[in-house]
XYZ file of C-alpha atoms in Angstrom:
422
model
C -0.240 -0.403 -0.105
C 1.390 3.294 -1.162
C -0.736 6.744 0.590
C -2.219 9.770 -1.410
C 1.183 11.674 -3.066
C 2.656 14.880 -1.686
C 4.510 17.495 -2.847
C 7.945 18.649 -0.103
C 9.821 21.666 -1.375
C 12.323 19.978 -0.413
C 14.958 23.399 -1.006
C 12.540 25.611 0.504
C 12.634 22.982 3.980
C 16.523 23.109 2.888
C 16.249 27.216 3.683
C 15.103 27.297 7.216
C 18.303 25.325 8.199
C 20.657 26.977 6.258
C 19.670 30.465 6.934
C 19.434 29.764 10.542
C 15.597 30.162 10.915
C 12.608 28.843 12.770
C 9.247 27.502 10.573
C 6.684 28.940 13.678
C 3.676 28.513 11.320
C 4.013 25.233 9.492
C 4.753 25.480 6.084
C 8.170 25.584 5.073
C 10.225 22.627 6.886
C 9.223 18.909 5.385
C 7.129 18.179 9.255
C 5.096 21.887 7.638
C 4.293 20.587 4.842
C 3.639 17.128 5.578
C 1.706 19.138 8.512
C -0.608 21.195 6.066
C -0.993 18.323 3.192
C -2.318 15.861 5.620
C -3.658 17.417 8.701
C -7.098 17.245 7.184
C -6.411 13.460 5.537
C -8.251 10.367 6.779
C -5.983 9.056 9.649
C -7.465 5.531 8.100
C -5.850 5.940 4.518
C -2.143 7.788 5.844
C -1.244 6.750 8.986
C -3.537 3.498 9.977
C -1.084 1.175 7.224
C 0.198 -2.078 7.880
C 3.991 -2.710 7.461
C 6.215 -2.109 5.327
C 3.060 0.452 3.736
C 4.368 4.130 2.851
C 1.761 6.371 4.534
C 2.319 9.347 1.169
C 3.999 9.436 -2.186
C 6.670 11.469 -1.758
C 6.996 14.288 -4.605
C 10.219 15.883 -4.139
C 9.158 19.182 -6.368
C 11.877 20.672 -8.711
C 14.290 17.359 -8.291
C 14.282 13.862 -10.306
C 13.497 11.804 -7.740
C 11.134 8.791 -8.262
C 9.577 7.541 -5.246
C 10.123 3.985 -5.008
C 10.583 3.958 -1.448
C 13.649 5.884 -0.731
C 12.541 9.650 -1.440
C 9.424 9.276 0.857
C 12.219 7.236 3.693
C 14.035 10.557 2.992
C 11.223 12.223 3.900
C 10.533 10.631 7.304
C 14.090 10.972 8.287
C 14.590 14.239 7.471
C 11.070 14.766 10.385
C 13.321 13.230 12.432
C 15.730 15.761 12.110
C 13.612 18.775 11.789
C 11.329 17.934 15.153
C 14.682 17.929 17.044
C 15.988 21.030 15.834
C 15.292 24.993 16.169
C 14.009 25.064 12.474
C 10.547 24.126 14.038
C 9.320 25.335 17.486
C 8.520 22.498 19.164
C 11.812 20.592 21.150
C 15.087 21.843 22.172
C 17.917 19.853 24.300
C 18.122 18.946 28.079
C 19.574 20.910 29.792
C 22.011 18.488 30.954
C 22.663 18.229 27.485
C 23.490 21.962 27.847
C 25.815 21.994 30.408
C 26.997 18.956 29.431
C 27.189 16.852 32.614
C 24.563 13.850 33.355
C 23.020 11.958 31.549
C 20.840 12.547 27.981
C 23.120 15.084 26.995
C 21.847 13.762 22.919
C 18.532 13.391 23.777
C 15.202 16.578 23.114
C 12.766 17.808 25.486
C 9.488 19.423 24.165
C 10.905 23.670 24.281
C 8.033 24.104 27.298
C 6.828 27.899 26.234
C 4.740 26.569 23.359
C 1.259 26.177 24.137
C -0.483 27.085 21.391
C -3.293 26.113 19.228
C -1.080 25.699 16.900
C 1.387 24.235 18.666
C -0.950 21.977 20.218
C -1.435 20.473 17.310
C 1.718 19.801 15.434
C 2.858 17.942 18.990
C -0.910 15.961 17.703
C 0.486 15.710 14.234
C 4.048 14.443 15.424
C 1.780 11.496 17.696
C 0.436 10.794 14.624
C 3.754 10.008 14.047
C 4.991 7.733 16.523
C 1.480 5.689 15.792
C 3.162 5.612 12.016
C 6.113 3.549 13.530
C 4.634 1.123 15.388
C 2.230 -0.341 11.818
C 4.892 0.763 9.763
C 7.679 -0.673 11.396
C 9.528 1.824 9.824
C 11.406 2.829 12.683
C 11.752 6.747 13.606
C 15.061 8.435 14.575
C 13.917 10.182 18.018
C 15.619 10.427 20.872
C 13.855 11.555 23.147
C 14.018 10.731 27.702
C 11.429 8.941 29.569
C 9.581 12.157 30.808
C 8.713 12.047 27.116
C 7.973 8.477 27.009
C 6.744 8.323 30.372
C 3.539 10.312 29.928
C 2.235 8.126 26.359
C 1.735 4.878 27.981
C 0.030 6.497 31.050
C 2.986 5.965 33.230
C 3.875 8.407 36.482
C 6.805 10.583 36.012
C 8.783 10.458 39.113
C 12.053 13.228 40.230
C 14.580 10.398 39.185
C 12.985 10.845 35.290
C 13.858 14.905 35.677
C 17.593 15.265 37.175
C 17.613 12.840 34.229
C 17.054 15.729 31.562
C 18.268 18.254 34.328
C 20.759 18.191 36.880
C 19.723 20.411 39.063
C 16.516 21.123 38.655
C 16.261 20.034 41.836
C 18.768 21.421 43.292
C 17.618 24.899 45.186
C 15.155 22.163 47.931
C 18.198 20.667 49.289
C 20.447 23.183 51.060
C 16.632 24.538 51.783
C 15.616 20.806 54.017
C 19.033 20.376 55.396
C 19.355 23.666 57.356
C 14.697 22.817 58.694
C 16.389 19.679 59.806
C 19.306 21.498 61.805
C 17.426 21.990 64.932
C 17.875 25.135 66.730
C 18.404 27.685 63.524
C 16.018 31.344 63.762
C 13.874 32.687 61.697
C 15.959 35.694 61.189
C 19.160 33.339 59.736
C 16.626 30.643 57.852
C 15.599 33.834 56.331
C 18.792 35.682 55.498
C 20.588 32.072 54.131
C 17.839 32.210 51.739
C 16.664 35.832 50.695
C 17.715 35.434 46.853
C 15.854 32.491 46.060
C 12.469 33.665 44.840
C 9.566 32.297 43.365
C 10.567 30.811 40.507
C 12.089 28.321 38.005
C 14.389 27.898 34.524
C 12.202 26.679 31.746
C 13.512 23.832 29.949
C 12.961 26.700 27.712
C 15.656 29.111 29.061
C 13.022 31.323 30.135
C 11.884 31.897 33.572
C 8.352 31.502 34.627
C 6.885 32.684 38.333
C 6.124 29.050 40.601
C 3.343 31.236 41.984
C 1.482 34.421 41.508
C 4.124 36.954 41.848
C 7.011 34.770 42.454
C 10.244 36.462 40.799
C 9.320 38.859 43.540
C 9.158 36.917 46.683
C 11.282 35.349 48.547
C 11.647 32.028 50.717
C 11.375 31.873 54.305
C 10.550 30.018 57.332
C 6.935 30.770 56.523
C 6.697 30.135 53.186
C 9.569 27.680 52.011
C 7.229 24.129 52.453
C 5.139 25.765 49.205
C 7.854 26.585 47.061
C 9.093 22.880 47.398
C 5.715 22.049 46.971
C 5.024 23.709 43.777
C 8.859 23.191 42.484
C 8.538 19.281 42.105
C 4.705 20.064 40.657
C 5.831 22.470 37.512
C 9.192 20.320 37.171
C 7.346 16.713 37.415
C 4.192 18.177 35.465
C 6.373 20.864 33.139
C 5.753 18.292 29.547
C 1.869 17.709 30.683
C 0.901 19.876 27.642
C 3.489 19.043 25.293
C 2.658 15.057 25.848
C -0.883 14.871 26.402
C -1.563 16.077 22.808
C 1.722 13.895 21.507
C -0.453 10.748 22.796
C -4.032 11.859 21.287
C -2.136 12.073 17.787
C -0.719 7.917 18.999
C -3.617 7.106 20.241
C -5.489 8.116 17.228
C -3.598 5.596 15.424
C -2.570 3.010 17.746
C -5.919 2.302 20.463
C -4.660 3.996 24.072
C -4.889 1.438 25.459
C -2.564 -1.405 23.770
C -0.104 1.829 24.993
C -1.144 0.904 28.768
C -0.291 -2.846 27.975
C 3.960 -1.039 26.697
C 5.922 0.363 29.312
C 8.151 3.573 28.451
C 10.884 1.794 26.778
C 9.144 -0.536 24.835
C 6.799 2.156 23.268
C 10.647 3.322 22.103
C 12.146 0.585 21.125
C 8.142 0.294 19.217
C 8.911 3.049 17.469
C 12.681 3.973 17.615
C 14.456 0.442 17.422
C 18.238 1.031 18.592
C 19.717 2.906 15.945
C 22.642 1.045 13.962
C 25.163 -0.633 16.348
C 27.769 -3.381 16.116
C 25.762 -6.556 17.133
C 23.168 -6.365 13.709
C 25.367 -6.777 11.643
C 25.386 -9.389 11.306
C 21.398 -9.784 10.990
C 22.795 -6.829 7.618
C 25.112 -9.827 6.612
C 22.251 -11.954 6.138
C 19.485 -10.005 4.836
C 22.353 -9.179 1.722
C 22.751 -10.297 -1.445
C 24.669 -9.898 -4.366
C 25.093 -9.157 -7.733
C 27.838 -9.106 -10.031
C 30.141 -9.780 -6.868
C 30.161 -12.788 -4.307
C 31.143 -12.792 -0.942
C 33.985 -13.987 -1.373
C 35.893 -11.502 -3.345
C 38.347 -9.261 -1.046
C 36.782 -6.140 -1.997
C 33.586 -7.786 -0.382
C 35.639 -8.908 3.322
C 36.373 -5.041 3.148
C 32.880 -3.905 3.197
C 32.137 -5.909 5.903
C 35.517 -5.268 8.265
C 35.088 -1.594 7.428
C 30.981 -1.794 8.560
C 32.109 -3.590 11.777
C 35.247 -3.127 13.141
C 35.964 0.941 11.061
C 32.723 2.270 11.607
C 31.115 3.747 15.056
C 27.212 3.769 15.601
C 26.803 6.946 14.041
C 28.829 6.151 10.632
C 26.913 2.674 10.826
C 23.350 5.234 10.641
C 24.769 7.669 8.456
C 25.003 4.610 5.443
C 21.965 3.323 5.996
C 21.003 6.603 5.708
C 22.818 7.065 2.529
C 22.058 3.373 0.821
C 18.509 3.294 2.010
C 16.718 6.651 3.461
C 16.518 6.041 7.130
C 18.766 5.956 9.354
C 17.590 2.584 11.857
C 18.066 -0.932 10.069
C 14.829 -3.220 11.435
C 14.495 -4.779 14.570
C 13.686 -8.125 13.117
C 14.996 -9.791 9.472
C 11.501 -10.286 9.431
C 10.561 -6.693 8.931
C 12.863 -5.921 6.607
C 11.200 -4.701 3.421
C 13.649 -5.817 0.801
C 17.019 -7.325 1.153
C 20.427 -5.303 0.789
C 22.577 -5.270 -1.845
C 25.969 -4.505 -2.808
C 26.203 -4.665 -6.498
C 29.115 -4.213 -8.648
C 30.267 -0.563 -10.212
C 30.428 -0.624 -13.782
C 32.376 2.334 -14.590
C 35.480 1.073 -11.994
C 34.664 -2.246 -13.730
C 37.160 -1.358 -16.688
C 39.683 0.733 -14.958
C 43.275 -0.187 -13.915
C 42.648 1.992 -10.276
C 39.384 1.351 -8.116
C 40.346 2.943 -5.680
C 39.738 6.247 -7.515
C 36.251 6.433 -7.960
C 33.194 6.840 -5.401
C 30.704 3.955 -4.263
C 27.176 4.838 -5.918
C 23.914 4.442 -3.541
C 20.306 3.676 -4.771
C 18.426 4.650 -1.985
C 15.093 3.756 -3.545
C 16.117 -0.071 -4.067
C 18.906 -0.248 -0.406
C 21.100 -0.601 -3.270
C 24.945 0.164 -3.484
C 27.360 -0.508 -6.308
C 30.975 -1.200 -4.648
C 33.985 -0.516 -6.293
C 36.556 -3.036 -6.799
C 38.877 -0.953 -3.373
C 42.314 -2.278 -2.881
C 42.291 -2.010 0.595
C 39.548 -1.351 4.034
C 41.689 2.142 4.267
C 40.897 3.065 0.902
C 37.216 1.980 0.861
C 36.651 3.806 3.984
C 38.087 6.761 2.882
C 35.316 6.561 -0.338
C 32.710 5.390 1.642
C 32.924 7.714 4.144
C 33.215 11.068 2.135
C 29.905 10.172 -0.274
C 28.277 9.323 2.891
C 29.206 12.248 4.251
C 29.080 14.609 1.400
C 26.107 13.715 -1.023
C 22.711 13.851 1.264
C 20.048 14.729 -1.563
C 17.890 12.404 -3.975
C 18.313 14.031 -7.892
C 19.041 12.673 -10.492
C 19.902 16.516 -12.157
C 17.634 16.017 -14.915
C 13.825 16.135 -15.087
C 11.382 17.209 -12.490
C 8.588 14.636 -11.522
C 7.168 17.031 -10.624
C 5.611 20.402 -11.486
C 3.916 21.352 -8.184
C 4.343 24.962 -6.935
C 7.182 25.538 -5.349
C 7.123 26.876 -1.088
C 6.674 30.561 -0.771
C 10.103 31.255 0.961
C 8.983 34.653 3.299
C 10.508 34.179 7.203
C 8.213 33.761 9.633
C 7.410 36.812 11.987
C 8.830 36.059 15.777
C 12.193 34.859 17.158
C 14.417 32.525 15.320
C 15.326 29.808 17.694
C 18.781 29.264 16.230
C 20.620 31.312 18.551
C 19.675 30.071 21.560
C 22.030 27.531 22.065
C 20.374 25.195 22.135
């Protein structure tokens, strides 16, 4: 099954990032363009589909890219990158990531201040993609911590989840409780020590917000410290309640909420995201590989698998899969592969005395790489790394397959989030 066609202007979407802009109205990014075109289409036709089915056919405006699967997977991969970037007003890197301390430094949490009606609709639309990943088994490259996944399965957030994204979130409570435990502390000494602490907190998007009305001018003292502690804890535990409620709503339109309650948050994360491309998955990929014009016993094929297992790290393996398949996550089981990986001969280099001078050729629609007969692992690694790092667009540099009008690249009013350092 392939859903209805959508026209996607990848150049306009790329310019949002290139020009360090934020797509506040969700019109120019790939995620925004998909939202505008799919938000009112029947969910059964777009998101409630079967394993290895496609929610839509991606027509790349102004580019020669026929969607036999590659552009579709590429569009989904782009959505994952945009959502976790300042190109959209939806997520920010965790405070631990910005401080370079603690766990979840590479994870993202909802932008606390994004609570408009449009933001609610966008978070709900994102939740539908979670459901799509589960139903179609197209794993998506989202990196969210437990504080995001837990509410989606109805689990309870605790202080450890808060500290897992911001190790300093509750630091102001500890000295207060320590002093209270000391007997004989006068009110004057208590008030003097904590006068500088106000009834405010720093949200995960960096904005300072009051814990109570007038909190910016209200100091913690011996009469109100219990209220301060309670409000701070409650506010940090519920900081993403709005955002997760709408993501859960969207997810529930694709996968029954009663079914979600059967999963742990870890299991849900695995269903949506899998585990990237690790060294442990390479033997499975090897079993799911076919060959054309070459064989597993050829020296350059042996070099290829050595490169994948021993030379590449997990990030490079993921980039290689994206380069050859348009997605950065391998299926979790071999039965979930919609097609085998194929290594084919590289015709242009076959007659050459110097195959090391050639670059590999990827066919993302068919999960195929045409691999020159490189003389060594080192020569292969150099050429493959250059190709997968540099060649990231799906285009044959010929006639265009979609004549739809370009997206108007009018910068949205509102601040750019690229300069926040998040």
